[in-house]
Amino acid sequence: MRSIDEYRHIVGDKIISEIIQLARNLHGLRILHINSTYYGGGVAEMLYSLIPLLNDVGVATDWRILRGTPEFFTITKKFHNAVQGDPINLTDVKKALYLQNNQDFASYCKIDADCVIIHDPQPLPLIRFYKREQPWIWRCHVDLSHPNQQLWDYLRGFILRYDRVIVSDTKYMKEDLPVPHSIIHPIIDPLSSKNREISQALIAKTLKKHGVPTDKPIITQISRFDKWKDPANVIEMYKLVKAAFDCRLVLCGSMATDDPEGIMIYEKIVKLANNEIASKNVILLTVEDNILVNALQRVSAVVIQKSIREGFGLTVTEALWKETPVVASNIGGIPLQMVDGETGYLIDPYDIKTGAARIIALLQNPGEAKRLGANGRELVRKKFLITRHLVDDLKLLNELFG
Ligand code: UDP
């Protein structure tokens, strides 16, 4: 099991000592996290790393997954889209299925914890089906700045029952929600298989195994096949880049179990980029493989994150940690992680011409790309490593229990 001591050489002793001190009052406290997938997406990624470290410092932390039927995940994906601004036909049937799935889960999942932390909208109604004997926290990872009002009114009814709401940025704080809010910026784990140092030999072997040639520069977007990640326009942007500078585009997106739209969007992209895929200029990958993500983020000349909504966008921080410059949309949580012109470039997500020009500039000037990448790593070291999240979590728990 991973231990906090392993991070000393990356973050220094001061923060390790702060974590140990903050955990001291909380020894024996039992925390339960519930979300809806073990892998695919940023929430699972963070929980996978954070939970062992909380246990290591003495806070007994457990993680359960909300089991859901395919119909349930189809509905919650519609909810996810509507929370980020899409229209929705919010029928009684959808609401009933949403509630029923949560109620079923509650009937076989006993909660015996001192604090329950629920992630995102899928398990949000669980609070209705338990006798509340402890604080319940709702942690929202999505972009809440333009929710569909009808859905938001419905979800607010559940959120009101919570003791605390955690969002990823101040811009997601909701004035119409009279529940205390906290802000915790997401993080990456520098020692996870996705982010740890790997050898050139392993990078080469991994790329070969997945059929990614390295004979020309690679630009990459690592994202679920999701409309908000805008893969279709990444392809259009790539076509503009390719006309000026020969390079290859990799779109890497594993299929999360709670995201039924992934396969449809993937198929749309296959049609759209048919010729480029045939000529191996565009490579689509759908495997779940952390070393592959690690290798791609290291080998790429530029990492792209052309989202049109983005709660945070862990992929930006992941790439910067590997000293790879990023060209990403100036929306959601992305500008928090980037200094325009210093760690890469922030772009208007609807202006693919300028986005392409930024990528071309980096491809043409590897010296500048290297400078931006190095700045990126330092920014991540200061603000977005897992140890900072542990401090935030422990401070919040001290506030509730200390
Ligand atoms: N991810 C992955 N494999 C993939 C696509 C994504 O491991 O094929 C990971 C990615 O590296 C990151 C997370 O899933 O850790 C995505 O988090 P982000 O915040 O960028 O977006 P989300 O999917 O949560 O909207």
Short mmCIF file of C-alpha atoms and ligand atoms in Angstrom, two decimals:
data_model
loop_
_atom_site.label_atom_id
_atom_site.label_comp_id
_atom_site.label_asym_id
_atom_site.label_seq_id
_atom_site.Cartn_x
_atom_site.Cartn_y
_atom_site.Cartn_z
CA MET A 1 0.00 0.00 0.00
CA ARG A 2 1.25 3.47 -0.85
CA SER A 3 2.52 5.54 2.04
CA ILE A 4 2.75 9.27 2.54
CA ASP A 5 6.52 8.99 3.12
CA GLU A 6 7.03 8.17 -0.53
CA TYR A 7 6.08 11.76 -1.42
CA ARG A 8 8.76 13.41 0.71
CA HIS A 9 11.26 13.69 -2.09
CA ILE A 10 8.73 15.37 -4.36
CA VAL A 11 6.99 17.84 -2.04
CA GLY A 12 9.36 18.24 0.89
CA ASP A 13 9.02 17.46 4.61
CA LYS A 14 6.94 20.49 5.57
CA ILE A 15 3.79 19.39 3.84
CA ILE A 16 4.18 15.77 4.99
CA SER A 17 4.40 16.99 8.57
CA GLU A 18 1.34 19.22 8.07
CA ILE A 19 -0.64 16.21 6.82
CA ILE A 20 0.39 14.07 9.79
CA GLN A 21 -0.55 16.88 12.21
CA LEU A 22 -3.92 17.45 10.59
CA ALA A 23 -4.71 13.72 10.68
CA ARG A 24 -3.87 13.43 14.37
CA ASN A 25 -7.32 14.53 15.62
CA LEU A 26 -9.06 12.28 13.15
CA HIS A 27 -7.57 8.89 13.91
CA GLY A 28 -10.19 6.18 13.72
CA LEU A 29 -12.72 8.35 11.89
CA ARG A 30 -14.51 6.27 9.24
CA ILE A 31 -15.19 7.96 5.91
CA LEU A 32 -17.11 6.45 3.02
CA HIS A 33 -16.86 7.67 -0.59
CA ILE A 34 -19.47 6.66 -3.14
CA ASN A 35 -19.24 7.33 -6.89
CA SER A 36 -20.39 5.46 -9.96
CA THR A 37 -17.32 4.01 -11.66
CA TYR A 38 -14.00 2.46 -10.68
CA TYR A 39 -12.23 3.75 -13.78
CA GLY A 40 -12.55 6.12 -16.71
CA GLY A 41 -12.68 9.77 -15.78
CA GLY A 42 -11.16 12.05 -13.23
CA VAL A 43 -13.20 11.11 -10.15
CA ALA A 44 -12.15 7.46 -10.15
CA GLU A 45 -8.60 8.55 -10.90
CA MET A 46 -8.41 10.74 -7.81
CA LEU A 47 -10.18 8.38 -5.42
CA TYR A 48 -7.91 5.54 -6.43
CA SER A 49 -4.90 7.51 -5.17
CA LEU A 50 -6.36 9.51 -2.30
CA ILE A 51 -8.06 6.70 -0.42
CA PRO A 52 -4.96 4.62 0.37
CA LEU A 53 -3.15 7.73 1.62
CA LEU A 54 -6.01 8.74 3.92
CA ASN A 55 -5.89 5.22 5.34
CA ASP A 56 -2.13 5.51 5.69
CA VAL A 57 -2.44 8.62 7.86
CA GLY A 58 -5.05 7.00 10.09
CA VAL A 59 -8.39 8.07 8.62
CA ALA A 60 -10.25 4.84 7.85
CA THR A 61 -11.56 5.51 4.38
CA ASP A 62 -13.70 3.21 2.28
CA TRP A 63 -14.87 3.44 -1.36
CA ARG A 64 -18.01 1.94 -2.89
CA ILE A 65 -19.41 2.09 -6.37
CA LEU A 66 -23.06 2.74 -7.06
CA ARG A 67 -24.23 -0.18 -9.13
CA GLY A 68 -26.49 0.93 -11.97
CA THR A 69 -28.55 -0.58 -14.75
CA PRO A 70 -27.85 0.52 -18.36
CA GLU A 71 -31.10 2.54 -18.32
CA PHE A 72 -29.95 4.29 -15.15
CA PHE A 73 -26.63 5.29 -16.70
CA THR A 74 -28.39 6.47 -19.87
CA ILE A 75 -30.49 8.78 -17.69
CA THR A 76 -27.62 9.96 -15.52
CA LYS A 77 -25.59 10.73 -18.64
CA LYS A 78 -28.50 12.92 -19.81
CA PHE A 79 -28.44 14.54 -16.37
CA HIS A 80 -24.68 15.03 -16.67
CA ASN A 81 -25.16 16.75 -20.03
CA ALA A 82 -28.00 18.91 -18.69
CA VAL A 83 -26.05 19.91 -15.58
CA GLN A 84 -23.51 21.30 -18.06
CA GLY A 85 -26.22 23.17 -19.98
CA ASP A 86 -27.95 20.81 -22.43
CA PRO A 87 -31.75 20.79 -22.72
CA ILE A 88 -33.47 17.77 -21.17
CA ASN A 89 -36.90 16.21 -21.29
CA LEU A 90 -37.19 15.62 -17.55
CA THR A 91 -40.03 13.11 -17.44
CA ASP A 92 -41.53 11.36 -14.43
CA VAL A 93 -40.22 8.07 -15.85
CA LYS A 94 -36.64 9.37 -15.79
CA LYS A 95 -37.02 10.69 -12.25
CA ALA A 96 -38.57 7.41 -11.08
CA LEU A 97 -35.77 5.31 -12.57
CA TYR A 98 -33.14 7.61 -11.09
CA LEU A 99 -34.68 7.26 -7.64
CA GLN A 100 -35.40 3.55 -7.94
CA ASN A 101 -31.81 2.66 -8.80
CA ASN A 102 -30.55 4.61 -5.80
CA GLN A 103 -33.18 3.07 -3.54
CA ASP A 104 -32.25 -0.44 -4.70
CA PHE A 105 -28.59 0.23 -3.94
CA ALA A 106 -29.49 1.50 -0.47
CA SER A 107 -31.34 -1.74 0.21
CA TYR A 108 -28.14 -3.80 0.01
CA CYS A 109 -25.44 -1.30 0.93
CA LYS A 110 -25.21 -0.74 4.67
CA ILE A 111 -23.57 2.52 5.68
CA ASP A 112 -21.53 2.39 8.81
CA ALA A 113 -19.34 5.49 8.58
CA ASP A 114 -18.86 8.76 10.43
CA CYS A 115 -19.02 10.82 7.23
CA VAL A 116 -20.36 10.04 3.76
CA ILE A 117 -18.98 11.72 0.64
CA ILE A 118 -21.10 11.37 -2.49
CA HIS A 119 -19.58 12.21 -5.87
CA ASP A 120 -21.48 13.81 -8.74
CA PRO A 121 -25.18 13.48 -9.59
CA GLN A 122 -25.50 9.70 -10.05
CA PRO A 123 -25.63 8.73 -6.32
CA LEU A 124 -26.98 12.12 -5.16
CA PRO A 125 -30.44 10.82 -4.09
CA LEU A 126 -28.96 8.12 -1.84
CA ILE A 127 -29.29 10.53 1.07
CA ARG A 128 -33.06 10.10 0.84
CA PHE A 129 -32.81 6.37 1.55
CA TYR A 130 -30.70 6.27 4.71
CA LYS A 131 -31.29 7.32 8.25
CA ARG A 132 -28.85 10.18 8.47
CA GLU A 133 -26.57 9.62 11.40
CA GLN A 134 -23.53 11.49 10.17
CA PRO A 135 -22.55 14.47 7.97
CA TRP A 136 -23.13 13.90 4.26
CA ILE A 137 -21.05 15.83 1.75
CA TRP A 138 -21.85 16.23 -1.93
CA ARG A 139 -18.74 16.63 -4.05
CA CYS A 140 -19.51 17.93 -7.50
CA HIS A 141 -16.82 17.56 -10.16
CA VAL A 142 -18.71 18.89 -13.16
CA ASP A 143 -19.01 22.38 -14.57
CA LEU A 144 -21.96 23.92 -12.70
CA SER A 145 -21.76 27.33 -14.27
CA HIS A 146 -24.58 26.92 -16.85
CA PRO A 147 -26.92 24.17 -15.59
CA ASN A 148 -30.23 23.47 -17.25
CA GLN A 149 -32.58 25.25 -14.82
CA GLN A 150 -35.29 22.58 -14.72
CA LEU A 151 -32.83 19.82 -13.86
CA TRP A 152 -30.96 22.02 -11.41
CA ASP A 153 -34.23 22.77 -9.55
CA TYR A 154 -34.86 19.02 -9.31
CA LEU A 155 -31.34 18.11 -8.14
CA ARG A 156 -31.27 20.99 -5.66
CA GLY A 157 -34.03 19.22 -3.74
CA PHE A 158 -31.55 16.44 -2.92
CA ILE A 159 -28.54 18.69 -2.42
CA LEU A 160 -30.42 20.70 0.22
CA ARG A 161 -30.31 17.63 2.46
CA TYR A 162 -26.51 17.64 2.49
CA ASP A 163 -24.34 19.26 5.14
CA ARG A 164 -21.70 20.52 2.73
CA VAL A 165 -21.12 20.93 -0.99
CA ILE A 166 -17.63 20.74 -2.44
CA VAL A 167 -16.96 22.20 -5.89
CA SER A 168 -13.74 22.38 -7.90
CA ASP A 169 -13.64 26.14 -8.30
CA THR A 170 -15.21 29.37 -6.98
CA LYS A 171 -17.01 29.86 -10.28
CA TYR A 172 -19.16 26.77 -9.50
CA MET A 173 -20.44 28.08 -6.18
CA LYS A 174 -24.22 28.34 -6.38
CA GLU A 175 -25.94 31.33 -4.83
CA ASP A 176 -29.32 29.59 -4.99
CA LEU A 177 -28.04 26.73 -2.82
CA PRO A 178 -28.19 27.53 0.90
CA VAL A 179 -25.71 24.82 1.90
CA PRO A 180 -22.16 25.72 3.01
CA HIS A 181 -19.72 25.34 0.12
CA SER A 182 -16.04 24.41 0.12
CA ILE A 183 -13.66 24.53 -2.79
CA ILE A 184 -11.16 21.76 -3.42
CA HIS A 185 -9.19 21.86 -6.65
CA PRO A 186 -8.54 18.42 -8.11
CA ILE A 187 -5.05 16.97 -8.20
CA ILE A 188 -2.85 14.28 -9.69
CA ASP A 189 -0.80 11.60 -8.01
CA PRO A 190 2.82 11.92 -9.19
CA LEU A 191 3.53 8.32 -8.17
CA SER A 192 0.58 6.64 -9.87
CA SER A 193 1.25 4.46 -12.90
CA LYS A 194 -0.18 7.25 -15.02
CA ASN A 195 2.16 9.94 -13.76
CA ARG A 196 5.32 8.33 -12.45
CA GLU A 197 8.59 8.55 -14.37
CA ILE A 198 8.91 5.83 -16.99
CA SER A 199 11.89 4.88 -19.12
CA GLN A 200 12.29 5.69 -22.81
CA ALA A 201 12.36 1.93 -23.41
CA LEU A 202 8.96 1.46 -21.77
CA ILE A 203 7.53 4.43 -23.69
CA ALA A 204 8.75 2.96 -26.98
CA LYS A 205 7.49 -0.54 -26.14
CA THR A 206 4.07 0.75 -25.06
CA LEU A 207 3.56 2.89 -28.14
CA LYS A 208 4.62 0.03 -30.39
CA LYS A 209 2.22 -2.34 -28.66
CA HIS A 210 -0.67 0.05 -29.31
CA GLY A 211 0.34 0.80 -32.91
CA VAL A 212 1.46 4.41 -32.45
CA PRO A 213 4.42 5.20 -34.72
CA THR A 214 6.85 7.91 -33.62
CA ASP A 215 8.32 8.82 -37.01
CA LYS A 216 6.69 12.27 -36.86
CA PRO A 217 5.55 14.58 -34.07
CA ILE A 218 2.47 13.50 -32.17
CA ILE A 219 -0.26 15.72 -30.82
CA THR A 220 -2.73 14.09 -28.45
CA GLN A 221 -6.02 14.56 -26.70
CA ILE A 222 -6.69 12.12 -23.86
CA SER A 223 -10.40 12.18 -23.10
CA ARG A 224 -13.45 10.02 -22.89
CA PHE A 225 -15.42 10.11 -26.18
CA ASP A 226 -17.80 12.73 -24.87
CA LYS A 227 -19.44 15.61 -26.71
CA TRP A 228 -18.12 18.12 -24.17
CA LYS A 229 -14.56 17.06 -24.99
CA ASP A 230 -15.36 18.06 -28.59
CA PRO A 231 -13.40 15.32 -30.40
CA ALA A 232 -15.01 16.19 -33.77
CA ASN A 233 -13.50 19.67 -33.67
CA VAL A 234 -10.17 18.30 -32.48
CA ILE A 235 -10.14 16.43 -35.80
CA GLU A 236 -10.99 19.65 -37.69
CA MET A 237 -8.28 21.53 -35.82
CA TYR A 238 -5.82 18.75 -36.58
CA LYS A 239 -6.57 19.03 -40.30
CA LEU A 240 -5.56 22.71 -40.18
CA VAL A 241 -2.38 21.86 -38.27
CA LYS A 242 -1.48 19.02 -40.61
CA ALA A 243 -1.76 21.29 -43.66
CA ALA A 244 1.03 23.44 -42.21
CA PHE A 245 3.12 20.93 -40.26
CA ASP A 246 3.21 17.19 -40.76
CA CYS A 247 2.22 15.44 -37.56
CA ARG A 248 0.01 12.71 -36.19
CA LEU A 249 -3.04 13.04 -33.95
CA VAL A 250 -3.84 10.51 -31.24
CA LEU A 251 -7.25 10.53 -29.56
CA CYS A 252 -7.13 8.26 -26.55
CA GLY A 253 -10.42 7.64 -24.77
CA SER A 254 -11.28 4.59 -22.75
CA MET A 255 -14.94 3.76 -22.24
CA ALA A 256 -16.13 4.48 -18.69
CA THR A 257 -18.77 2.08 -17.39
CA ASP A 258 -21.07 4.96 -16.42
CA ASP A 259 -20.88 6.64 -19.85
CA PRO A 260 -23.13 4.92 -22.40
CA GLU A 261 -22.63 7.65 -25.03
CA GLY A 262 -18.95 6.89 -25.53
CA ILE A 263 -19.38 4.27 -28.20
CA MET A 264 -21.76 6.43 -30.29
CA ILE A 265 -19.39 9.37 -30.25
CA TYR A 266 -16.47 7.10 -31.07
CA GLU A 267 -18.32 5.78 -34.12
CA LYS A 268 -19.09 9.32 -35.26
CA ILE A 269 -15.40 10.19 -35.08
CA VAL A 270 -14.46 7.07 -37.03
CA LYS A 271 -16.73 8.26 -39.86
CA LEU A 272 -15.50 11.83 -39.69
CA ALA A 273 -11.81 10.94 -39.79
CA ASN A 274 -12.09 7.93 -42.06
CA ASN A 275 -9.31 8.93 -44.47
CA GLU A 276 -6.93 10.13 -41.77
CA ILE A 277 -7.46 6.92 -39.82
CA ALA A 278 -6.81 4.81 -42.92
CA SER A 279 -3.52 6.65 -43.51
CA LYS A 280 -2.61 6.35 -39.79
CA ASN A 281 -2.42 10.11 -39.43
CA VAL A 282 -5.18 9.91 -36.87
CA ILE A 283 -5.06 7.10 -34.33
CA LEU A 284 -7.99 6.32 -32.06
CA LEU A 285 -7.35 4.27 -28.93
CA THR A 286 -10.02 3.00 -26.56
CA VAL A 287 -8.08 0.78 -24.18
CA GLU A 288 -7.88 1.48 -20.48
CA ASP A 289 -4.14 1.58 -19.89
CA ASN A 290 -2.43 4.03 -17.54
CA ILE A 291 1.05 3.39 -18.91
CA LEU A 292 -0.25 4.17 -22.38
CA VAL A 293 -1.64 7.50 -21.14
CA ASN A 294 1.63 8.18 -19.35
CA ALA A 295 3.66 7.39 -22.48
CA LEU A 296 1.44 9.48 -24.75
CA GLN A 297 1.59 12.48 -22.46
CA ARG A 298 5.39 12.22 -22.39
CA VAL A 299 6.00 11.60 -26.07
CA SER A 300 3.57 14.21 -27.43
CA ALA A 301 4.89 17.49 -28.75
CA VAL A 302 1.66 19.13 -27.62
CA VAL A 303 -1.27 17.88 -25.56
CA ILE A 304 -4.65 19.31 -26.50
CA GLN A 305 -7.74 19.70 -24.31
CA LYS A 306 -10.33 21.30 -26.54
CA SER A 307 -13.32 20.88 -24.23
CA ILE A 308 -16.39 23.09 -24.44
CA ARG A 309 -17.27 22.36 -20.81
CA GLU A 310 -14.78 21.07 -18.26
CA GLY A 311 -15.27 20.72 -14.51
CA PHE A 312 -11.52 20.68 -14.04
CA GLY A 313 -9.67 18.67 -16.69
CA LEU A 314 -7.10 16.49 -14.94
CA THR A 315 -5.49 15.71 -18.28
CA VAL A 316 -4.10 19.25 -18.43
CA THR A 317 -2.29 18.87 -15.12
CA GLU A 318 -1.14 15.36 -16.05
CA ALA A 319 0.52 16.62 -19.25
CA LEU A 320 2.09 19.65 -17.58
CA TRP A 321 3.59 17.44 -14.88
CA LYS A 322 5.37 15.58 -17.70
CA GLU A 323 6.71 18.87 -19.06
CA THR A 324 4.55 18.73 -22.15
CA PRO A 325 3.01 22.05 -23.20
CA VAL A 326 -0.77 22.15 -23.44
CA VAL A 327 -3.12 23.95 -25.80
CA ALA A 328 -6.48 23.97 -24.05
CA SER A 329 -9.80 25.77 -23.98
CA ASN A 330 -10.18 28.77 -21.76
CA ILE A 331 -13.22 27.33 -19.99
CA GLY A 332 -14.24 25.62 -16.73
CA GLY A 333 -11.37 24.50 -14.54
CA ILE A 334 -8.73 24.70 -17.27
CA PRO A 335 -7.56 28.32 -16.77
CA LEU A 336 -6.89 27.49 -13.11
CA GLN A 337 -4.17 25.11 -14.23
CA MET A 338 -2.63 27.12 -17.02
CA VAL A 339 -0.81 30.40 -17.41
CA ASP A 340 -1.40 31.50 -20.97
CA GLY A 341 1.90 31.83 -22.82
CA GLU A 342 3.79 30.34 -19.86
CA THR A 343 2.67 26.69 -19.64
CA GLY A 344 1.00 26.48 -23.02
CA TYR A 345 -1.86 28.40 -24.61
CA LEU A 346 -5.44 29.00 -23.65
CA ILE A 347 -7.74 29.11 -26.64
CA ASP A 348 -11.32 30.04 -27.40
CA PRO A 349 -12.95 26.60 -27.84
CA TYR A 350 -14.94 27.86 -30.81
CA ASP A 351 -11.93 29.31 -32.63
CA ILE A 352 -10.16 26.31 -34.09
CA LYS A 353 -8.09 28.45 -36.47
CA THR A 354 -6.31 30.18 -33.59
CA GLY A 355 -6.06 26.86 -31.74
CA ALA A 356 -4.37 25.32 -34.77
CA ALA A 357 -2.02 28.31 -35.06
CA ARG A 358 -0.95 27.85 -31.43
CA ILE A 359 -0.22 24.17 -31.96
CA ILE A 360 1.74 24.92 -35.14
CA ALA A 361 3.78 27.56 -33.30
CA LEU A 362 4.77 24.98 -30.66
CA LEU A 363 5.57 22.32 -33.26
CA GLN A 364 7.80 24.81 -35.10
CA ASN A 365 9.59 25.95 -31.99
CA PRO A 366 10.62 23.00 -29.78
CA GLY A 367 12.78 25.29 -27.60
CA GLU A 368 9.75 27.37 -26.62
CA ALA A 369 7.67 24.20 -26.15
CA LYS A 370 10.30 22.91 -23.73
CA ARG A 371 10.31 26.17 -21.77
CA LEU A 372 6.52 26.10 -21.39
CA GLY A 373 6.58 22.43 -20.38
CA ALA A 374 9.16 23.06 -17.66
CA ASN A 375 7.07 25.95 -16.29
CA GLY A 376 4.05 23.64 -16.29
CA ARG A 377 5.75 21.08 -14.09
CA GLU A 378 6.63 23.68 -11.46
CA LEU A 379 3.10 25.04 -11.42
CA VAL A 380 1.72 21.54 -10.86
CA ARG A 381 4.27 20.86 -8.12
CA LYS A 382 3.09 23.95 -6.24
CA LYS A 383 -0.65 23.61 -6.69
CA PHE A 384 -1.97 20.33 -7.99
CA LEU A 385 -0.28 17.37 -6.33
CA ILE A 386 -2.13 14.87 -4.17
CA THR A 387 -0.52 16.07 -0.94
CA ARG A 388 -2.31 19.41 -1.31
CA HIS A 389 -5.63 17.59 -1.63
CA LEU A 390 -4.90 15.59 1.51
CA VAL A 391 -4.36 18.86 3.37
CA ASP A 392 -7.68 20.22 2.04
CA ASP A 393 -9.57 17.02 2.94
CA LEU A 394 -8.10 16.87 6.42
CA LYS A 395 -8.81 20.55 7.09
CA LEU A 396 -12.43 20.03 6.11
CA LEU A 397 -12.73 16.94 8.31
CA ASN A 398 -11.14 18.84 11.20
CA GLU A 399 -13.71 21.57 10.68
CA LEU A 400 -16.51 18.98 10.86
CA PHE A 401 -15.10 16.70 13.56
CA GLY A 402 -12.03 18.28 15.16
N1 UDP B 1 -8.27 8.85 -18.92
C1 UDP B 1 -7.64 7.62 -19.06
N2 UDP B 1 -7.73 6.97 -20.24
C2 UDP B 1 -8.38 7.49 -21.26
C3 UDP B 1 -9.04 8.75 -21.14
C4 UDP B 1 -8.95 9.41 -19.93
O1 UDP B 1 -7.01 7.12 -18.14
O2 UDP B 1 -8.41 6.85 -22.31
C5 UDP B 1 -8.09 9.56 -17.65
C6 UDP B 1 -7.25 10.82 -17.78
O3 UDP B 1 -5.87 10.49 -17.83
C7 UDP B 1 -7.67 11.58 -16.55
C8 UDP B 1 -9.15 11.21 -16.42
O4 UDP B 1 -9.33 9.98 -17.14
O5 UDP B 1 -6.96 11.12 -15.42
C9 UDP B 1 -10.02 12.26 -17.05
O6 UDP B 1 -10.19 13.28 -16.14
P1 UDP B 1 -10.62 14.73 -16.60
O7 UDP B 1 -10.77 15.56 -15.38
O8 UDP B 1 -9.67 15.25 -17.65
O9 UDP B 1 -12.02 14.52 -17.33
P2 UDP B 1 -13.38 13.73 -16.95
O10 UDP B 1 -13.32 12.44 -17.70
O11 UDP B 1 -13.40 13.55 -15.47
O12 UDP B 1 -14.45 14.62 -17.47
#
